[in-house]
Coordinates of C-alpha atoms in Angstrom, one line a residue:
Chain A
M20 CA 20.7 -12.6 -8.1
N21 CA 17.9 -15.4 -8.4
E22 CA 17.8 -15.2 -5.1
L23 CA 17.0 -11.6 -4.4
A24 CA 14.5 -12.1 -6.8
S25 CA 12.8 -14.5 -4.2
I26 CA 12.7 -11.6 -2.1
L27 CA 11.6 -8.7 -4.2
N28 CA 8.3 -10.0 -5.5
I29 CA 4.7 -9.4 -5.4
G30 CA 4.2 -11.3 -2.3
L31 CA 6.7 -8.6 -0.7
L32 CA 4.4 -6.2 -2.0
Q33 CA 1.2 -7.5 -0.6
N34 CA 2.9 -8.4 2.6
T35 CA 3.6 -4.5 3.1
L36 CA 0.3 -3.8 2.0
R37 CA -1.7 -6.2 4.7
T38 CA 1.1 -5.2 7.7
A39 CA 0.5 -1.8 6.9
T40 CA -3.3 -1.5 6.8
P41 CA -4.2 -1.8 10.8
V42 CA -1.3 0.7 11.3
V43 CA -2.6 3.5 9.0
L44 CA -6.0 3.0 10.1
C45 CA -5.2 3.7 13.9
A46 CA -2.9 6.3 12.8
L47 CA -5.3 8.3 11.2
G48 CA -6.9 8.5 14.9
C49 CA -3.9 8.9 16.6
L50 CA -3.0 11.8 14.6
M51 CA -6.5 13.6 14.8
T52 CA -5.8 13.8 18.6
D53 CA -2.6 15.3 18.0
H54 CA -3.8 18.0 15.9
V55 CA -5.7 19.2 18.8
G56 CA -2.2 19.0 21.4
M57 CA -3.8 15.7 22.9
M58 CA -2.1 12.6 21.6
N59 CA -3.3 9.7 22.2
I60 CA -0.8 6.3 23.2
G61 CA -3.9 4.5 24.2
C62 CA -4.7 3.4 20.1
D63 CA -3.5 0.2 20.8
G64 CA -5.7 -0.5 23.4
M65 CA -8.8 0.6 21.8
M66 CA -7.8 -1.7 18.3
L67 CA -7.5 -4.6 20.7
I68 CA -11.2 -3.7 22.2
G69 CA -12.3 -2.4 18.6
A70 CA -11.2 -6.4 17.5
F71 CA -13.0 -8.1 20.4
A72 CA -15.9 -5.7 19.5
A73 CA -16.2 -6.6 15.8
V74 CA -15.7 -10.3 16.7
M75 CA -18.7 -10.4 19.2
G76 CA -20.6 -8.0 16.9
S77 CA -20.8 -10.3 13.9
W78 CA -21.4 -13.3 16.1
L79 CA -23.9 -12.0 17.9
G80 CA -25.8 -10.1 14.6
G81 CA -24.6 -12.5 12.6
S82 CA -23.3 -10.1 9.8
W83 CA -20.5 -7.9 9.5
M84 CA -22.0 -5.3 9.3
T85 CA -23.4 -5.3 13.0
G86 CA -19.7 -6.4 13.8
L87 CA -18.6 -3.0 12.1
L88 CA -21.5 -1.0 13.5
L89 CA -20.9 -2.6 17.7
A90 CA -16.8 -1.8 16.4
L91 CA -17.6 2.1 15.8
A92 CA -20.2 2.5 18.8
I93 CA -18.0 1.0 21.3
G94 CA -14.8 3.1 19.6
L95 CA -17.5 6.2 20.0
I96 CA -17.9 5.6 23.4
L97 CA -13.9 5.0 24.1
G98 CA -13.1 8.0 22.2
L99 CA -15.8 9.9 24.6
F100 CA -14.2 8.6 27.8
Y101 CA -11.0 9.5 26.6
G102 CA -11.7 13.2 25.9
V103 CA -13.7 13.0 29.2
F104 CA -10.5 12.5 31.5
V105 CA -8.7 14.6 29.3
I106 CA -10.6 17.4 28.4
K107 CA -13.0 17.7 31.2
L108 CA -10.7 16.2 34.2
K109 CA -7.5 17.7 32.7
S110 CA -5.7 14.2 32.9
D111 CA -2.5 13.8 31.8
E112 CA -3.0 12.7 28.4
F113 CA 0.0 9.5 28.8
I114 CA -1.5 8.3 32.1
I115 CA -4.8 8.3 30.1
G116 CA -3.3 6.6 27.5
V117 CA -1.4 3.9 29.2
A118 CA -4.6 2.9 31.6
L119 CA -6.5 2.3 28.4
N120 CA -3.7 0.5 27.0
I121 CA -3.6 -2.0 30.3
F122 CA -7.6 -1.9 30.9
A123 CA -8.1 -3.3 27.1
G124 CA -6.0 -6.4 27.9
G125 CA -7.7 -7.3 31.0
V126 CA -11.3 -6.6 30.1
T127 CA -11.0 -8.2 26.5
T128 CA -9.6 -11.4 28.0
F129 CA -12.4 -11.4 30.9
L130 CA -15.2 -10.7 28.5
L131 CA -14.1 -13.3 25.9
R132 CA -14.1 -16.0 28.5
E133 CA -17.7 -14.8 30.3
L134 CA -19.4 -14.3 26.9
T135 CA -18.2 -17.0 25.5
G136 CA -16.7 -19.6 27.3
Q137 CA -13.5 -19.5 25.3
S138 CA -10.2 -18.5 26.3
G139 CA -7.5 -17.5 24.2
T140 CA -8.8 -17.6 21.1
F141 CA -12.4 -17.0 19.6
H142 CA -14.4 -19.5 17.4
A143 CA -17.9 -18.8 16.5
P144 CA -19.9 -22.4 17.8
E145 CA -22.1 -22.7 14.9
G146 CA -19.2 -22.2 12.4
N147 CA -17.7 -19.5 10.5
L148 CA -17.8 -16.0 11.6
S149 CA -19.6 -13.4 8.8
V150 CA -16.3 -11.4 7.8
L151 CA -15.9 -8.2 6.0
P152 CA -16.1 -8.8 2.1
R153 CA -12.8 -9.2 -0.5
L154 CA -13.5 -6.5 -2.8
N155 CA -12.9 -7.8 -6.6
A156 CA -13.0 -5.9 -9.8
A157 CA -12.4 -8.7 -12.7
W158 CA -11.1 -5.6 -15.1
L159 CA -8.2 -5.7 -12.6
D160 CA -7.4 -9.0 -12.4
N161 CA -5.9 -8.5 -16.5
I162 CA -3.1 -6.1 -15.4
P163 CA -0.3 -8.1 -13.9
V164 CA 1.4 -6.9 -10.8
I165 CA -1.6 -3.9 -10.2
G166 CA -4.0 -6.4 -10.5
Q167 CA -2.4 -8.5 -7.9
I168 CA -1.7 -5.9 -5.7
F169 CA -4.9 -3.7 -5.7
N170 CA -7.2 -5.9 -6.5
N171 CA -9.4 -8.9 -4.0
N172 CA -8.4 -7.1 -0.8
T173 CA -10.7 -6.7 2.2
L174 CA -13.0 -3.7 2.2
L175 CA -11.4 -1.8 5.1
V176 CA -8.2 -1.6 2.7
Y177 CA -9.8 0.2 0.3
V178 CA -11.6 2.6 2.9
S179 CA -8.4 3.0 4.5
W180 CA -6.8 4.3 1.3
I181 CA -9.7 6.8 0.9
L182 CA -9.7 7.8 4.6
V183 CA -6.1 8.9 4.1
L184 CA -7.6 11.3 1.5
V185 CA -10.8 12.5 3.2
C186 CA -8.7 13.1 6.5
W187 CA -6.3 15.3 4.7
V188 CA -8.6 17.4 2.9
L189 CA -10.6 17.7 6.0
L190 CA -7.3 18.8 8.3
Y191 CA -6.1 21.0 5.1
R192 CA -8.5 22.2 2.7
T193 CA -11.7 23.1 4.8
P194 CA -12.5 26.0 7.6
A195 CA -13.4 22.6 10.4
G196 CA -9.9 21.6 9.8
F197 CA -8.3 24.7 10.3
W198 CA -10.2 25.4 13.8
F199 CA -9.3 21.5 14.7
R200 CA -5.3 22.6 14.1
S201 CA -5.8 25.7 15.5
A202 CA -7.5 24.1 18.8
G203 CA -4.1 22.4 19.5
E204 CA -1.7 25.1 18.3
H205 CA -3.4 27.9 19.3
P206 CA -6.5 27.6 21.5
Q207 CA -7.0 31.2 22.7
S208 CA -6.9 32.1 18.9
L209 CA -9.9 29.9 18.2
R210 CA -11.6 31.1 20.8
S211 CA -11.5 34.7 19.7
A212 CA -13.0 33.7 16.5
G213 CA -15.8 32.0 18.4
K214 CA -15.2 28.5 18.2
S215 CA -14.5 26.0 21.0
P216 CA -11.3 24.3 21.4
E217 CA -13.1 21.4 23.6
K218 CA -15.4 21.2 21.3
M219 CA -12.8 20.3 18.2
K220 CA -10.9 18.1 20.7
Y221 CA -13.9 16.2 22.0
I222 CA -14.4 15.7 17.6
A223 CA -10.8 14.4 17.4
S224 CA -11.0 12.2 20.2
V225 CA -14.3 10.4 19.3
L226 CA -12.9 10.1 15.6
C227 CA -9.8 8.7 17.3
G228 CA -11.7 6.2 19.0
M229 CA -13.6 5.3 16.4
L230 CA -10.7 5.0 13.7
A231 CA -9.0 2.5 16.2
C232 CA -11.4 0.7 16.7
L233 CA -12.1 0.2 12.6
S234 CA -8.8 -0.9 12.8
G235 CA -9.2 -3.3 15.0
A236 CA -12.1 -4.7 12.9
H237 CA -9.7 -4.9 9.9
L238 CA -7.4 -7.0 12.3
S239 CA -9.9 -9.5 13.4
M240 CA -12.3 -9.5 10.7
G241 CA -10.2 -8.7 7.5
Y242 CA -6.6 -9.6 8.0
L243 CA -8.1 -12.2 10.4
T244 CA -11.3 -13.9 10.8
T245 CA -10.9 -15.0 14.5
F246 CA -10.3 -12.6 17.9
S247 CA -7.3 -13.9 19.4
E248 CA -6.1 -12.3 23.0
N249 CA -3.7 -9.2 23.3
M250 CA -4.1 -9.6 19.0
S251 CA -3.1 -6.5 18.7
N252 CA 0.0 -7.0 19.8
S253 CA 2.0 -3.2 20.0
R254 CA 0.5 -2.4 16.6
G255 CA -0.9 0.9 17.8
F256 CA 2.4 1.9 19.2
I257 CA 3.7 1.4 15.7
A258 CA 1.0 4.2 14.4
V259 CA 2.1 6.7 17.0
A260 CA 5.4 6.8 15.4
C261 CA 4.4 7.0 12.4
V262 CA 2.2 9.8 13.0
I263 CA 5.0 11.2 15.0
F264 CA 7.5 10.4 11.7
G265 CA 4.6 11.8 9.5
R266 CA 4.1 15.0 11.4
S267 CA 0.5 14.0 11.6
N268 CA 0.2 14.5 7.7
P269 CA -2.8 11.7 6.6
P270 CA -0.8 11.3 3.4
K271 CA 3.2 11.2 5.0
V272 CA 1.8 8.9 8.0
F273 CA 0.3 6.6 5.4
L274 CA 3.8 6.8 3.3
A275 CA 5.4 6.4 7.0
A276 CA 3.2 2.9 7.6
L277 CA 4.0 1.8 4.3
L278 CA 7.7 1.9 5.0
F279 CA 7.5 0.1 8.4
G280 CA 5.1 -3.0 6.5
F281 CA 7.9 -3.0 4.2
I282 CA 10.8 -3.6 6.5
D283 CA 8.7 -5.7 8.4
A284 CA 7.9 -7.9 5.8
L285 CA 11.6 -7.8 4.3
G286 CA 12.8 -8.6 7.8
M287 CA 10.5 -11.9 7.5
R288 CA 12.1 -13.0 4.2
L289 CA 15.6 -12.5 5.1
Q290 CA 15.4 -15.2 7.5
T291 CA 15.5 -17.6 4.6
F292 CA 19.3 -16.3 4.0
G293 CA 20.3 -17.4 7.2
I294 CA 19.6 -14.3 9.3
S295 CA 18.8 -14.9 12.5
S296 CA 15.3 -14.6 13.1
A297 CA 16.0 -12.4 16.7
L298 CA 18.0 -9.9 14.5
T299 CA 15.0 -10.0 11.7
S300 CA 12.2 -9.2 14.2
T301 CA 14.2 -6.0 15.0
F302 CA 14.2 -4.4 12.2
P303 CA 10.9 -2.9 12.4
Y304 CA 12.2 -0.6 15.8
I305 CA 15.3 0.0 14.1
G306 CA 13.9 1.5 10.9
T307 CA 11.2 3.5 13.9
V308 CA 14.7 4.7 15.6
L309 CA 16.3 5.8 12.4
M310 CA 13.3 7.4 11.2
M311 CA 13.3 9.7 14.1
V312 CA 16.6 10.2 14.2
L313 CA 16.1 11.2 10.4
L314 CA 13.0 13.7 11.3
V315 CA 15.1 15.5 14.1
W316 CA 17.9 15.8 11.5
R317 CA 15.5 17.5 9.1
N318 CA 14.3 19.6 11.5
E319 CA 17.3 20.7 12.4
Q320 CA 18.6 21.4 9.0
K321 CA 15.3 23.3 8.4
K322 CA 16.0 25.7 11.3
K323 CA 19.4 26.1 10.6
K324 CA 18.0 27.2 6.6
L325 CA 15.6 29.5 8.1
A326 CA 18.6 31.1 10.4
V327 CA 20.7 31.7 7.3
S328 CA 17.5 33.6 5.9
G329 CA 17.1 35.5 8.5
L330 CA 20.3 36.8 8.7
R331 CA 20.1 37.9 5.1
Chain B
M3 CA -5.9 10.9 39.1
K4 CA -3.5 8.8 41.5
K5 CA -6.6 6.9 42.5
L6 CA -8.0 6.7 39.7
L7 CA -4.8 5.1 38.1
S8 CA -4.3 2.9 40.9
L9 CA -7.9 2.1 41.0
M10 CA -7.6 1.3 37.0
L11 CA -5.1 -0.7 37.1
A12 CA -6.1 -2.8 40.0
L13 CA -9.3 -3.2 38.2
A14 CA -7.4 -4.7 35.2
L15 CA -5.9 -6.8 37.7
C16 CA -8.4 -8.2 38.5
L17 CA -10.0 -8.6 35.2
S18 CA -6.6 -10.3 34.1
A19 CA -5.9 -12.5 36.9
M20 CA -8.6 -15.4 36.4
I21 CA -8.2 -18.1 39.6
V22 CA -10.4 -21.0 39.4
P23 CA -10.4 -22.3 43.2
A24 CA -12.4 -26.1 43.4
L25 CA -13.7 -27.8 45.6
A26 CA -10.9 -30.2 47.6
E27 CA -12.0 -33.6 48.4
S28 CA -7.9 -34.8 49.0
D29 CA -5.6 -32.8 50.5
L30 CA -3.9 -32.7 47.4
A31 CA -3.7 -29.1 45.9
V32 CA -2.1 -28.7 42.6
A33 CA -1.5 -25.8 40.7
V34 CA -0.6 -25.2 36.9
V35 CA 1.6 -21.9 36.0
V36 CA 1.4 -21.7 32.3
A37 CA 4.0 -19.0 31.0
G38 CA 1.8 -18.0 28.3
T39 CA -1.9 -17.3 27.9
L40 CA -4.6 -20.3 28.1
G41 CA -6.3 -20.9 25.1
D42 CA -3.6 -21.8 22.1
R43 CA -5.4 -25.4 22.0
G44 CA -2.5 -26.8 22.2
F45 CA 0.1 -26.7 24.6
Y46 CA -0.8 -25.1 27.4
D47 CA -5.0 -26.0 26.9
S48 CA -3.7 -29.6 27.5
S49 CA -1.6 -29.4 30.5
V50 CA -5.2 -28.0 32.3
E51 CA -7.5 -30.3 30.4
G52 CA -4.8 -32.9 32.4
L53 CA -5.6 -31.1 35.3
N54 CA -9.3 -30.9 35.3
Q55 CA -8.8 -34.5 35.1
L56 CA -7.3 -34.9 37.7
V57 CA -9.9 -32.9 39.8
G58 CA -12.5 -34.9 38.0
D59 CA -11.4 -38.1 39.1
H60 CA -9.3 -37.7 42.9
G61 CA -11.0 -34.9 43.7
V62 CA -8.1 -32.9 44.2
A63 CA -8.4 -28.8 44.5
S64 CA -6.5 -26.9 41.9
K65 CA -5.5 -23.7 40.7
V66 CA -4.2 -22.2 37.0
F67 CA -1.9 -19.1 37.3
E68 CA -1.6 -17.6 33.4
C69 CA 1.7 -15.8 32.9
K70 CA 0.9 -13.9 29.5
E71 CA 4.2 -14.7 28.4
D72 CA 5.4 -11.5 30.9
A73 CA 8.6 -12.5 32.2
S74 CA 7.9 -10.5 35.5
L75 CA 5.2 -13.0 36.4
Y76 CA 7.2 -16.1 35.9
E77 CA 8.6 -16.1 39.4
S78 CA 5.8 -14.6 41.4
S79 CA 3.7 -16.6 39.9
L80 CA 5.3 -19.7 40.8
Y81 CA 5.8 -18.3 44.4
D82 CA 1.8 -17.7 44.5
A83 CA 1.2 -21.2 43.7
A84 CA 3.7 -22.9 45.7
D85 CA 2.2 -20.9 48.8
T86 CA -1.4 -22.5 48.1
C87 CA -0.5 -25.8 47.2
N88 CA 1.3 -28.8 47.2
V89 CA 2.0 -29.5 44.0
V90 CA 3.5 -27.0 41.7
I91 CA 3.3 -27.6 37.7
A92 CA 5.1 -25.4 36.0
V93 CA 4.3 -25.6 31.9
G94 CA 6.8 -24.2 29.9
W95 CA 10.6 -23.9 29.2
Q96 CA 10.9 -20.4 30.8
F97 CA 10.6 -21.3 34.0
W98 CA 13.9 -22.6 33.6
D99 CA 15.7 -19.6 35.2
Y100 CA 13.2 -20.0 38.5
L101 CA 12.8 -23.1 39.5
A102 CA 16.3 -23.5 41.2
T103 CA 15.2 -20.4 44.0
A104 CA 11.9 -21.9 44.0
C105 CA 12.4 -25.5 45.2
A106 CA 14.9 -24.2 47.7
E107 CA 12.4 -21.7 48.9
Y108 CA 9.5 -24.6 49.2
P109 CA 11.1 -27.7 49.8
E110 CA 8.1 -28.9 51.0
V111 CA 6.2 -28.4 47.6
K112 CA 6.7 -30.9 45.1
F113 CA 6.9 -29.1 41.7
I114 CA 7.0 -30.3 38.0
F115 CA 8.5 -28.9 35.8
I116 CA 6.7 -29.7 31.8
D117 CA 9.1 -29.2 28.3
N118 CA 12.6 -28.6 30.0
G119 CA 14.6 -30.1 32.1
L120 CA 16.5 -30.1 35.1
D121 CA 18.4 -32.2 37.0
G122 CA 20.2 -31.9 40.2
V123 CA 18.0 -29.4 41.3
G124 CA 16.9 -29.7 44.7
D125 CA 14.6 -33.1 45.7
N126 CA 11.7 -31.7 45.1
L127 CA 11.7 -31.1 41.0
M128 CA 11.1 -33.8 38.6
S129 CA 11.4 -32.2 35.2
I130 CA 8.7 -34.1 32.2
I131 CA 11.0 -33.5 28.5
Y132 CA 8.8 -34.8 25.3
A133 CA 10.5 -36.3 22.5
Q134 CA 8.5 -34.1 19.8
N135 CA 11.2 -34.8 17.6
E136 CA 9.9 -38.1 17.0
G137 CA 6.9 -37.1 16.3
S138 CA 7.5 -34.1 14.5
F139 CA 9.6 -36.9 11.9
L140 CA 6.6 -38.8 11.6
V141 CA 4.6 -35.6 10.4
G142 CA 7.8 -34.5 8.2
Y143 CA 7.7 -37.5 6.5
I144 CA 3.7 -37.0 5.7
A145 CA 4.4 -33.6 4.8
A146 CA 6.7 -34.6 2.6
K147 CA 5.5 -37.7 0.5
L148 CA 2.5 -35.3 -0.1
S149 CA 4.2 -32.3 -1.3
K150 CA 3.9 -31.8 -4.7
T151 CA 6.1 -28.7 -5.3
G152 CA 8.9 -30.8 -3.5
K153 CA 9.3 -27.9 -0.4
I154 CA 7.7 -27.8 2.6
G155 CA 7.5 -25.1 5.3
V156 CA 7.6 -24.8 9.3
V157 CA 6.6 -21.5 11.1
G158 CA 8.6 -22.0 14.9
G159 CA 7.7 -19.9 17.7
E160 CA 10.8 -18.7 18.3
D161 CA 14.4 -19.6 17.8
A162 CA 14.9 -21.9 21.3
A163 CA 15.7 -25.3 21.9
T164 CA 12.3 -26.9 22.3
I165 CA 10.8 -25.5 19.2
N166 CA 14.1 -26.3 17.4
D167 CA 13.4 -29.9 18.5
F168 CA 10.4 -30.2 16.9
I169 CA 11.9 -28.9 13.4
V170 CA 14.9 -30.6 13.2
G171 CA 12.6 -34.0 13.2
Y172 CA 10.6 -32.4 10.8
E173 CA 13.7 -32.3 8.5
A174 CA 14.8 -35.5 9.5
G175 CA 11.6 -37.0 8.8
A176 CA 11.2 -35.5 5.3
K177 CA 14.4 -36.3 4.2
Y178 CA 13.7 -39.6 5.0
A179 CA 10.7 -39.9 2.8
N180 CA 12.4 -37.7 0.0
P181 CA 16.0 -36.6 -0.1
D182 CA 15.3 -34.0 -2.3
V183 CA 12.7 -31.7 -0.3
V184 CA 13.9 -28.4 0.9
V185 CA 12.6 -27.5 4.1
E186 CA 11.7 -24.0 5.0
R187 CA 11.4 -22.6 8.2
Q188 CA 10.4 -19.1 9.9
Y189 CA 9.9 -18.0 12.8
A190 CA 7.3 -15.2 14.0
Q191 CA 9.3 -14.9 17.3
T192 CA 6.1 -14.6 19.3
Y193 CA 3.4 -17.4 20.0
E194 CA 0.4 -14.4 20.5
D195 CA 0.5 -13.1 17.4
P196 CA -1.8 -14.9 14.7
A197 CA -1.3 -12.0 12.3
K198 CA 2.5 -12.7 12.2
G199 CA 2.0 -16.0 11.8
K200 CA -0.2 -15.9 9.0
E201 CA 2.1 -13.1 7.3
C202 CA 4.9 -15.9 8.3
A203 CA 2.9 -18.4 6.4
L204 CA 2.3 -16.6 3.5
A205 CA 5.6 -15.7 2.7
L206 CA 6.2 -19.7 2.9
Y207 CA 3.0 -20.5 0.4
D208 CA 4.2 -18.1 -1.8
G209 CA 8.0 -18.7 -1.8
G210 CA 6.9 -22.7 -3.4
C211 CA 6.0 -24.6 -0.1
D212 CA 2.5 -26.1 -0.4
I213 CA 2.5 -27.9 3.4
V214 CA 3.7 -25.8 6.7
F215 CA 3.8 -27.2 10.1
A216 CA 2.7 -24.9 12.6
V217 CA 4.4 -25.3 15.8
A218 CA 3.7 -21.6 17.2
G219 CA 1.2 -22.3 19.9
K220 CA -2.0 -18.9 19.0
T221 CA 0.3 -17.8 16.2
G222 CA -0.3 -21.1 14.8
E223 CA -3.8 -20.0 14.1
G224 CA -2.6 -17.3 11.3
V225 CA -1.0 -20.6 9.3
F226 CA -4.1 -22.5 9.6
E227 CA -5.7 -18.8 8.0
A228 CA -3.1 -18.4 5.2
A229 CA -3.4 -22.3 4.3
A230 CA -7.2 -21.8 3.8
E231 CA -6.6 -18.5 2.0
T232 CA -4.2 -20.1 -0.7
G233 CA -5.6 -23.3 -1.1
N234 CA -2.4 -25.1 0.8
Y235 CA -2.3 -27.3 3.8
A236 CA -0.9 -27.3 7.0
I237 CA -0.2 -29.4 10.3
G238 CA -1.0 -28.8 13.7
V239 CA 0.7 -29.3 17.1
D240 CA 0.8 -30.5 20.3
S241 CA -2.9 -31.2 20.5
D242 CA -5.5 -32.9 17.8
Q243 CA -6.3 -29.9 15.7
K244 CA -7.5 -31.1 13.0
Y245 CA -11.2 -30.2 14.0
I246 CA -9.6 -26.2 13.7
N247 CA -10.2 -26.3 10.0
P248 CA -10.4 -30.1 8.8
D249 CA -10.3 -29.3 5.1
V250 CA -6.7 -27.8 5.6
I251 CA -5.1 -29.4 8.5
L252 CA -3.8 -32.6 7.4
C253 CA -2.8 -33.8 10.8
S254 CA -1.2 -32.9 14.1
M255 CA 1.9 -33.8 16.2
V256 CA 0.3 -34.9 19.2
K257 CA 2.0 -34.1 22.5
Q258 CA 0.1 -35.4 25.1
V259 CA 1.3 -33.2 28.1
G260 CA -2.1 -33.5 29.9
K261 CA -2.2 -37.2 30.2
S262 CA 1.6 -36.7 31.7
I263 CA 0.8 -34.9 34.3
Y264 CA -2.1 -36.6 35.2
D265 CA -0.3 -39.9 35.1
V266 CA 2.5 -38.4 37.5
V267 CA 0.2 -36.7 39.5
A268 CA -2.3 -39.5 39.8
D269 CA 0.7 -42.3 41.1
L270 CA 2.9 -39.7 43.2
D271 CA 4.3 -42.2 45.2
G272 CA 5.2 -44.4 42.3
K273 CA 5.8 -42.2 39.6
Y274 CA 7.4 -38.7 40.7
Q275 CA 11.0 -39.3 40.9
P276 CA 12.4 -35.8 42.0
G277 CA 15.8 -34.9 40.6
K278 CA 14.8 -37.0 37.6
I279 CA 14.1 -35.9 34.0
W280 CA 11.4 -38.0 32.6
T281 CA 11.2 -38.4 28.7
A282 CA 7.6 -38.8 27.8
D283 CA 8.2 -40.3 24.0
M284 CA 6.6 -42.2 21.5
E285 CA 7.4 -45.6 23.3
T286 CA 4.8 -44.6 25.9
G287 CA 2.5 -43.4 24.3
Y288 CA 2.6 -39.6 24.6
I289 CA 4.1 -38.7 21.2
D290 CA 1.7 -39.5 18.2
V291 CA 0.2 -38.3 15.3
A292 CA -3.4 -37.8 15.1
Y293 CA -5.5 -37.4 12.2
G294 CA -9.1 -36.1 13.9
T295 CA -11.6 -37.8 13.6
D296 CA -13.6 -40.2 10.9
D297 CA -16.0 -37.6 10.1
M298 CA -13.7 -35.1 8.5
V299 CA -12.0 -35.1 5.4
Q300 CA -9.1 -37.3 5.0
Q301 CA -6.1 -36.3 3.0
V302 CA -3.7 -38.4 4.2
S303 CA -4.2 -42.2 2.6
P304 CA -4.7 -45.5 4.5
E305 CA -1.6 -47.0 2.7
L306 CA 0.6 -43.7 4.0
K307 CA -0.9 -43.7 7.5
A308 CA 0.0 -47.9 7.5
E309 CA 3.5 -46.3 6.1
V310 CA 3.7 -44.0 9.2
E311 CA 2.9 -46.8 11.7
A312 CA 5.7 -49.0 10.2
L313 CA 8.3 -45.8 11.1
K314 CA 6.2 -45.7 14.5
A315 CA 7.8 -49.1 15.2
K316 CA 10.9 -48.3 14.0
I317 CA 11.5 -45.5 15.8
I318 CA 10.2 -47.4 19.0
S319 CA 12.8 -50.0 18.2
G320 CA 15.7 -47.8 18.1
E321 CA 16.1 -48.7 14.4
I322 CA 15.7 -45.2 13.5
E323 CA 17.1 -42.6 15.3
V324 CA 16.0 -39.3 15.3
P325 CA 17.9 -36.6 15.7
T326 CA 17.4 -33.6 18.4
A327 CA 18.0 -30.4 18.9
L328 CA 17.9 -30.7 23.3
N329 CA 21.4 -30.7 24.9

């Protein structure tokens, strides 16, 4: 019992939140492209490039704001790039996504070595890198648990929560969101309403690039304070899984990401019980597969219900 | 589309493969093939430092191959290296499965296997292993002496023999200093993800550990960040890593991979012993503890340093036998 308490503590919840945040930001971008029917699996690469751009921007510009701006600007370009290839040149979105992922690993490694002369991990030669500020509300500190979880996080953690809401409102409560979703579901009807599905797709793809790069910026300037080659470590793919599991609905995707973060954090703590680390590191992936099975099963149940109600 | 893809793949490949050719002054061409990526400021970087020193002092030609922990590259990189060089140094225990065939394929090339022992394979392979358990014993001793909570931790790259050799030595040293000390371990399952390393270390600090030994390559960078964030301490590995953050890194367990490579290759006729496993240990000076430079904050007191020196003498004389996870 005592040992159980040592696992189920605040540290576990904090860990969950920290692990989930980069995934949430990236998944918000990915779900935009999913809504318009061109899901981007190159999020992982975009995240990595965003992480690199943020650190370079912060280093060259001397402030975390320049880092954030550079990451967003690069995200915009990457999004446009993806859009041009998939929408205009009609390439397969999966191939472009894979290409983006491979390209990201190469280009960040190359540029890191060319621009800074360092390899592996970047460290600012003149000392500390300017990183995202941590937000602190003194009155929250007095509340146990809540204060420890919701206080002292880096800026983009709060931004990610706001963005979940903003994305949901945008997609499900505004006309623009309606056009957005119809661009993926039924582009002809959108066109007959006088709106261009292509335009919607471009917007989605640019938003995806910017959000994925934002998640990269969080990874390198918030979560950590350094850039390291391949640091995204497949978090973008977990984000894609969360988007599928949460059916591209921002709050549901957010919960999926939290669930993933929780499993990951729990798995790590179970190592102390003598469970092999090789096994615990598979937990997030087993979790992902289970989530997918659950999703399919739920869909089947729904279909059956519909069929029954149709008979009546 | 196909053209575009192949173009992009080719581009990515060109960008990833960073091969540095050097001027050849001697007829020796030495290749270092590392299993991971350079920039770990430890193990792999140290081997390349050794190579660069060889280039500077003896004018050998040099090449560096990085496998980026991609198992499909291990074999082909060894072959690429053997095609163009006459001494090939495989850095990383991961090459275990591929060296026997590579040695048979290239009988005229001299292979050196770093960090794992293969004996009885061909007459062109020498293995160098390191007594990392001895150095880890010393840092374990320091950690147990400085710990206020009586609980210390270690973050390992993965559950493999070489990494466990560090951990076993660390635990033995800690218990030697204080039999009641608790040593907790976490495996990050990656050498390349500092974020994961940070989480592992935070979980340990959260559980009451106040000193964590990072044995995980680049993943260890996250351990140092976690230490700084929580106001605890960490211990570096492979090189003298104190400079990364002198305020939180107490000391480092040094494994002089570069020096061992340099010494063997600079004196191939005398020191290259094919078919043998050479253990670079504390006695020969390849394993040690480093405390950074004097202008850095020193958390380890001179008295404790003297105790460590006494322990070192005991390990060298064989009075203390440090347990090992190898074999």
